[in-house]
Backbone as CSV, one residue per row, in Angstrom:
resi,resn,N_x,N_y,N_z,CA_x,CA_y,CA_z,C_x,C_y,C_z
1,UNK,0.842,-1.160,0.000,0.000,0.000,0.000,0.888,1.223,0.000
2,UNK,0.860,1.740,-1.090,1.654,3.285,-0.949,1.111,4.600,-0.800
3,UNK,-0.537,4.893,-1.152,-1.202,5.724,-0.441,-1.458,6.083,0.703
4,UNK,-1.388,6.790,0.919,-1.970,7.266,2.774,-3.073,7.775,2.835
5,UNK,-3.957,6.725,4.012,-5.089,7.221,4.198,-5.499,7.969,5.195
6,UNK,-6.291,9.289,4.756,-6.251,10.690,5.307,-6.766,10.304,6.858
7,UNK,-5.834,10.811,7.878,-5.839,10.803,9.361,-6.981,11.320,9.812
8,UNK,-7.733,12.141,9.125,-8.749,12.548,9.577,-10.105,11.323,8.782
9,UNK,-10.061,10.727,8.416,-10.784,9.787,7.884,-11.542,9.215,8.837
10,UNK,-12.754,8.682,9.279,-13.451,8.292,10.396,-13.389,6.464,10.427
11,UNK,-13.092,6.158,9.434,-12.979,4.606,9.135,-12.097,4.260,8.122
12,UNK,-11.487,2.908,8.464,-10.461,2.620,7.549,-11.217,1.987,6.070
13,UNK,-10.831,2.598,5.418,-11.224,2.289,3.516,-11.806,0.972,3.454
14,UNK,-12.797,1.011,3.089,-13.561,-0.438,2.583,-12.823,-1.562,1.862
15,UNK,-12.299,-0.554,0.945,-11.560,-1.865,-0.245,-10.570,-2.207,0.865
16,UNK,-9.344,-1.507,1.470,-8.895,-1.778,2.240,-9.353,-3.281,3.408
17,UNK,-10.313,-2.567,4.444,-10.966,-3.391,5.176,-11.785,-4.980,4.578
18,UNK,-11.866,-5.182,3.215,-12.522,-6.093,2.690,-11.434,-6.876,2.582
19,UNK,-9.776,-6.484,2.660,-8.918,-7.606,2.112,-8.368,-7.957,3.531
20,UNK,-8.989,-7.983,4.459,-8.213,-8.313,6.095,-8.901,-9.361,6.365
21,UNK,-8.399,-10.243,6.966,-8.599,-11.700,8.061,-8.560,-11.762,8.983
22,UNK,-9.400,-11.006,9.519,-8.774,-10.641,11.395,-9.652,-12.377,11.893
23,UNK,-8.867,-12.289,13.125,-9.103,-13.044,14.094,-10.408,-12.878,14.664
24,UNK,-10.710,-13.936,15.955,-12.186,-13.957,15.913,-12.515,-12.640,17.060
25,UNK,-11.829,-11.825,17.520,-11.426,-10.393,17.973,-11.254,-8.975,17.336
26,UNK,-11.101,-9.727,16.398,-11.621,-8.563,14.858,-9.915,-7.991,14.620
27,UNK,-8.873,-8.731,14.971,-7.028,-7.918,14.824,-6.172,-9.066,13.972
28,UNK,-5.720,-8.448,13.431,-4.407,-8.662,12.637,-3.201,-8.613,12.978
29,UNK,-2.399,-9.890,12.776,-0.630,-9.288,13.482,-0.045,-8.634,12.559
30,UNK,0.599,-7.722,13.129,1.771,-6.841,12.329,2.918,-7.226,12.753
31,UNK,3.960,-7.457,11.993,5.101,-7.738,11.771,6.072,-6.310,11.555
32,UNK,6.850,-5.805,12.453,7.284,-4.513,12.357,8.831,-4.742,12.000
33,UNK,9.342,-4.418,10.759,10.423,-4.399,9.987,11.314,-3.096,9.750
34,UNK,12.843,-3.282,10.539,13.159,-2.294,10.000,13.469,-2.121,8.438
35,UNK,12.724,-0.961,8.056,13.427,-0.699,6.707,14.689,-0.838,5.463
36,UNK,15.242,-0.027,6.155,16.610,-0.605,5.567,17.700,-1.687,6.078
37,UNK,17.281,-2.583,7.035,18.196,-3.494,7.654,17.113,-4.685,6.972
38,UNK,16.123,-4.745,7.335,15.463,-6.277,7.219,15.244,-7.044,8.784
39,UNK,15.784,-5.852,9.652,15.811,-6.757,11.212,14.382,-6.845,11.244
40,UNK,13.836,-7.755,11.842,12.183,-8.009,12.596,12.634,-7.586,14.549
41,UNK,11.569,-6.592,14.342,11.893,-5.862,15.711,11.174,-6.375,16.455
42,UNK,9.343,-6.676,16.066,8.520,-6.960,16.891,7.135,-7.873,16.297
43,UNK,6.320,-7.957,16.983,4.868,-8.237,16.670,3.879,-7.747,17.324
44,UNK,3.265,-7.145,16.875,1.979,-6.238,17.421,0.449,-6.771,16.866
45,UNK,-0.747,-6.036,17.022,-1.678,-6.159,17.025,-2.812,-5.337,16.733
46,UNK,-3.347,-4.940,15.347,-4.202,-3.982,14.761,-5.530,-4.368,14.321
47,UNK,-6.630,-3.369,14.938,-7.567,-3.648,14.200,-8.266,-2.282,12.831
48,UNK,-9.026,-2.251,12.694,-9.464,-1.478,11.445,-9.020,0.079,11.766
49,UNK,-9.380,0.115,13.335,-8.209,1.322,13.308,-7.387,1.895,13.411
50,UNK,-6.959,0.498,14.456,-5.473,0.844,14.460,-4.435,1.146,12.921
51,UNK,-4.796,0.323,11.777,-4.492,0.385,10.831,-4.861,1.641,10.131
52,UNK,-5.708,2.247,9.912,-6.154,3.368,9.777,-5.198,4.309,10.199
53,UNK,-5.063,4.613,11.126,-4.504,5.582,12.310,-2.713,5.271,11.523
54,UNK,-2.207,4.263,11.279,-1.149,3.661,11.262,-1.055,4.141,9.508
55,UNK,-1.567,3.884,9.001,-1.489,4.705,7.331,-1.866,5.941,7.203
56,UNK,-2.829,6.501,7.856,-3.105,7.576,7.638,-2.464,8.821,8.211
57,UNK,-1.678,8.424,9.748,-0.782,9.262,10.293,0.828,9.205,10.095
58,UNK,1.649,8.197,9.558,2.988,7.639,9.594,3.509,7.315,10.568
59,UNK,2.894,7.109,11.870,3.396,6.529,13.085,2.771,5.170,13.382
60,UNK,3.170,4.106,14.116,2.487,2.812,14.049,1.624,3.059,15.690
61,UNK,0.409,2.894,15.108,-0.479,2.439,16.045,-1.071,1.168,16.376
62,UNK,-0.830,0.285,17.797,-1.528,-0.850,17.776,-2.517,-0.958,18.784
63,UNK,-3.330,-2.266,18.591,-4.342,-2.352,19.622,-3.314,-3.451,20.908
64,UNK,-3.566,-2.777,22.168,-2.961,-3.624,23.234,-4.582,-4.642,23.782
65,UNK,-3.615,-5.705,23.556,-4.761,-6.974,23.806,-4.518,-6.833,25.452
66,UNK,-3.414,-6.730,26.321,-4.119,-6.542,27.428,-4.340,-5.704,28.401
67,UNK,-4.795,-4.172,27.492,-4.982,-3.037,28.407,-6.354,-2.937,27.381
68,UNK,-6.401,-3.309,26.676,-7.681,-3.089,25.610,-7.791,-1.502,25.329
69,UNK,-6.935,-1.246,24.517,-6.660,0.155,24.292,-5.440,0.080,23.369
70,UNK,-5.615,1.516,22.122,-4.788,1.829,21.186,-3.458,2.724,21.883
71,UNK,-2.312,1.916,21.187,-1.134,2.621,22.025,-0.441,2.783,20.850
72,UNK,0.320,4.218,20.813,1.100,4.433,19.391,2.775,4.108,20.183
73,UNK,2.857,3.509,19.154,4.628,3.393,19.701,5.356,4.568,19.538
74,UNK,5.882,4.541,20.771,6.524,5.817,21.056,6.151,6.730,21.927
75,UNK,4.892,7.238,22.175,3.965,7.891,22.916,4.711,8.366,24.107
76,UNK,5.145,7.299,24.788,5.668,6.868,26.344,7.154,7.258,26.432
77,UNK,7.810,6.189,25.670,8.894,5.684,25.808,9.818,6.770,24.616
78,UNK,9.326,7.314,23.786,10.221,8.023,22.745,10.688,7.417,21.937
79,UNK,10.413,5.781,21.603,10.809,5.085,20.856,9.994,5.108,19.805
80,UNK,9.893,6.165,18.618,8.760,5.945,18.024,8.663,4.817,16.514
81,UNK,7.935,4.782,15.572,8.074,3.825,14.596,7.693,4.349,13.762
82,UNK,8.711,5.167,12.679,8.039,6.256,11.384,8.066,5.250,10.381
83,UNK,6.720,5.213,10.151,6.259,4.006,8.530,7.160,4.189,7.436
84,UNK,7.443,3.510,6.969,7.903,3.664,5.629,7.481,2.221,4.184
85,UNK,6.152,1.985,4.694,5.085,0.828,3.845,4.779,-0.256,4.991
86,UNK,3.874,-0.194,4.205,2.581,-1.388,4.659,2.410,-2.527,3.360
87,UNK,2.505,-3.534,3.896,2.197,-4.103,2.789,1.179,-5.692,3.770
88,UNK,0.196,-6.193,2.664,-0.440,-6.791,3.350,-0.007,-8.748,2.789
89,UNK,-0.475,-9.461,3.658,0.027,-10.963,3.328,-1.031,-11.472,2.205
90,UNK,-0.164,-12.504,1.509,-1.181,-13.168,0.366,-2.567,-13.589,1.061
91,UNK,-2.429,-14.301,2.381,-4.154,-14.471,2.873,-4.950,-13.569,3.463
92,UNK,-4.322,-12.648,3.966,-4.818,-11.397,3.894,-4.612,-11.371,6.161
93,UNK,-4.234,-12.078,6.774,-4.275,-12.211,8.052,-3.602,-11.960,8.682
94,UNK,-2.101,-11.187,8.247,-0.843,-10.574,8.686,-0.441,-9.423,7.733
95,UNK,0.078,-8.259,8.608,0.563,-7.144,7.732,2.199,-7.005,7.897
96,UNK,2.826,-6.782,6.923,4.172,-6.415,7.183,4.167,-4.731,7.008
97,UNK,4.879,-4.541,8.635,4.720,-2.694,8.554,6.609,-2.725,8.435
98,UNK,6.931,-1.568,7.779,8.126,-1.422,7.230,8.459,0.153,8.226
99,UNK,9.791,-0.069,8.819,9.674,1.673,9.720,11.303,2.146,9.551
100,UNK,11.195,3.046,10.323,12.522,3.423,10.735,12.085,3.673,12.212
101,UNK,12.708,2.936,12.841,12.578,3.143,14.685,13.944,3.790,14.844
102,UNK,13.284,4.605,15.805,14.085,5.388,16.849,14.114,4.775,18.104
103,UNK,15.631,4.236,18.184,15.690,3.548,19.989,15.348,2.490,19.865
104,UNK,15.298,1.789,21.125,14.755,0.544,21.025,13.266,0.342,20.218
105,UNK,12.880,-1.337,19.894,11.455,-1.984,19.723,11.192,-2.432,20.527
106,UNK,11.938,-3.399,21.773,11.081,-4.043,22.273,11.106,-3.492,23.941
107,UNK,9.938,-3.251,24.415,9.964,-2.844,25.819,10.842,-3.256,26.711
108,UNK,11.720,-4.479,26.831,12.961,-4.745,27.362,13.840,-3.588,27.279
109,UNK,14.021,-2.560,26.469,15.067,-1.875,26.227,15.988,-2.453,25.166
110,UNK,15.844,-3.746,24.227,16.467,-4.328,23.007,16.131,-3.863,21.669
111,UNK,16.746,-3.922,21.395,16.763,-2.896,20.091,15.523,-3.509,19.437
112,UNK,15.115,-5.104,19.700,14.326,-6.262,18.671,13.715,-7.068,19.687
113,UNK,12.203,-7.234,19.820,12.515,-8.044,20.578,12.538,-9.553,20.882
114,UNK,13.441,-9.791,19.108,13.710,-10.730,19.197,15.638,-11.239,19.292
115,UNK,16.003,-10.258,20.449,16.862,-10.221,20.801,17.594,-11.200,22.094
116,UNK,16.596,-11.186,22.644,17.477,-12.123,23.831,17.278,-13.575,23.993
117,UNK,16.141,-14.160,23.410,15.775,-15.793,23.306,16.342,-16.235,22.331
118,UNK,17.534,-16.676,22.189,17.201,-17.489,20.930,17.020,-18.709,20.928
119,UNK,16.474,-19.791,20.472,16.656,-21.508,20.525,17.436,-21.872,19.911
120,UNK,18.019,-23.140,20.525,18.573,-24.126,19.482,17.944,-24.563,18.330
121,UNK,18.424,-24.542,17.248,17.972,-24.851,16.123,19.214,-25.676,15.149
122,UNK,18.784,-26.740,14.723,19.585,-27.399,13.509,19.409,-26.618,12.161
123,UNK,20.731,-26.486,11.994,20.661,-25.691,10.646,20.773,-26.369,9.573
124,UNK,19.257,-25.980,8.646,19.333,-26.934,7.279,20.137,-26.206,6.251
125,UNK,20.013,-26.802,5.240,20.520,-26.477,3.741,19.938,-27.426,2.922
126,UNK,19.791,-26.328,1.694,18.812,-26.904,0.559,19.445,-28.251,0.208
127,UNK,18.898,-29.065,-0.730,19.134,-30.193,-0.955,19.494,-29.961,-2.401
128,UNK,20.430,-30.919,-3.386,19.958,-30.504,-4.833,19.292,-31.111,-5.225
129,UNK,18.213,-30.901,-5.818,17.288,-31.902,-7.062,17.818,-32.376,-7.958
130,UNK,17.506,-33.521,-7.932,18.098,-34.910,-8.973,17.461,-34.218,-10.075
């Protein structure tokens, strides 16, 4: 999506809203990407307006599943998340938001917060086809 939809808009765009899969809570995960690195910082949680709010202003807004309330990143903490694309998944049930963050992503104070867990994992490699 490379248009922006106007912040003052009262609802997020139909055509828009017709291509989403929300959950049985009515939200979508967002996948928050830095821009020019490719790091995955986080995963969040939007519904029609948070998304709205999130295209139409250039800051990422999500819905907090457990304060039940819209929180813009950054607000608080100064860590904010300036958009730089949205793009939505082939089934339509995950969004990849593209940013430039300032400061940390993940409320730990980690830059990602998929920074401090990692698992063991066996590392594959392709196979060649006969």
């Amino acid at each position: 999506m490379t248009d922006a939809t106007d912040a003052t808009d009262p609802v997020l765009d139909p055509q828009i809203a017709g291509l989403l899969k929300r959950d049985e809570h009515g939200l979508v995960a967002a996948v928050v990407q830095q821009h020019d690195t490719g790091d995955v910082l986080m995963v969040g949680w939007m519904d029609d307006e948070a998304l709205r709010r999130t295209l139409g202003e250039g800051r990422v807004t999500f819905w907090s599943r457990s304060r039940q309330e819209y929180w813009r990143k950054g607000d608080t903490s100064g860590h904010a998340q300036w958009v730089k694309g949205v793009r939505l998944d082939c089934d339509g049930d995950a969004l990849l938001v593209t940013v430039d963050q300032v400061g940390a992503a993940c409320h730990t104070g980690d830059r990602t917060c998929f920074d401090a867990r990692v698992l063991p994992a066996t590392v594959g490699e392709p196979q060649p086809t006969p």
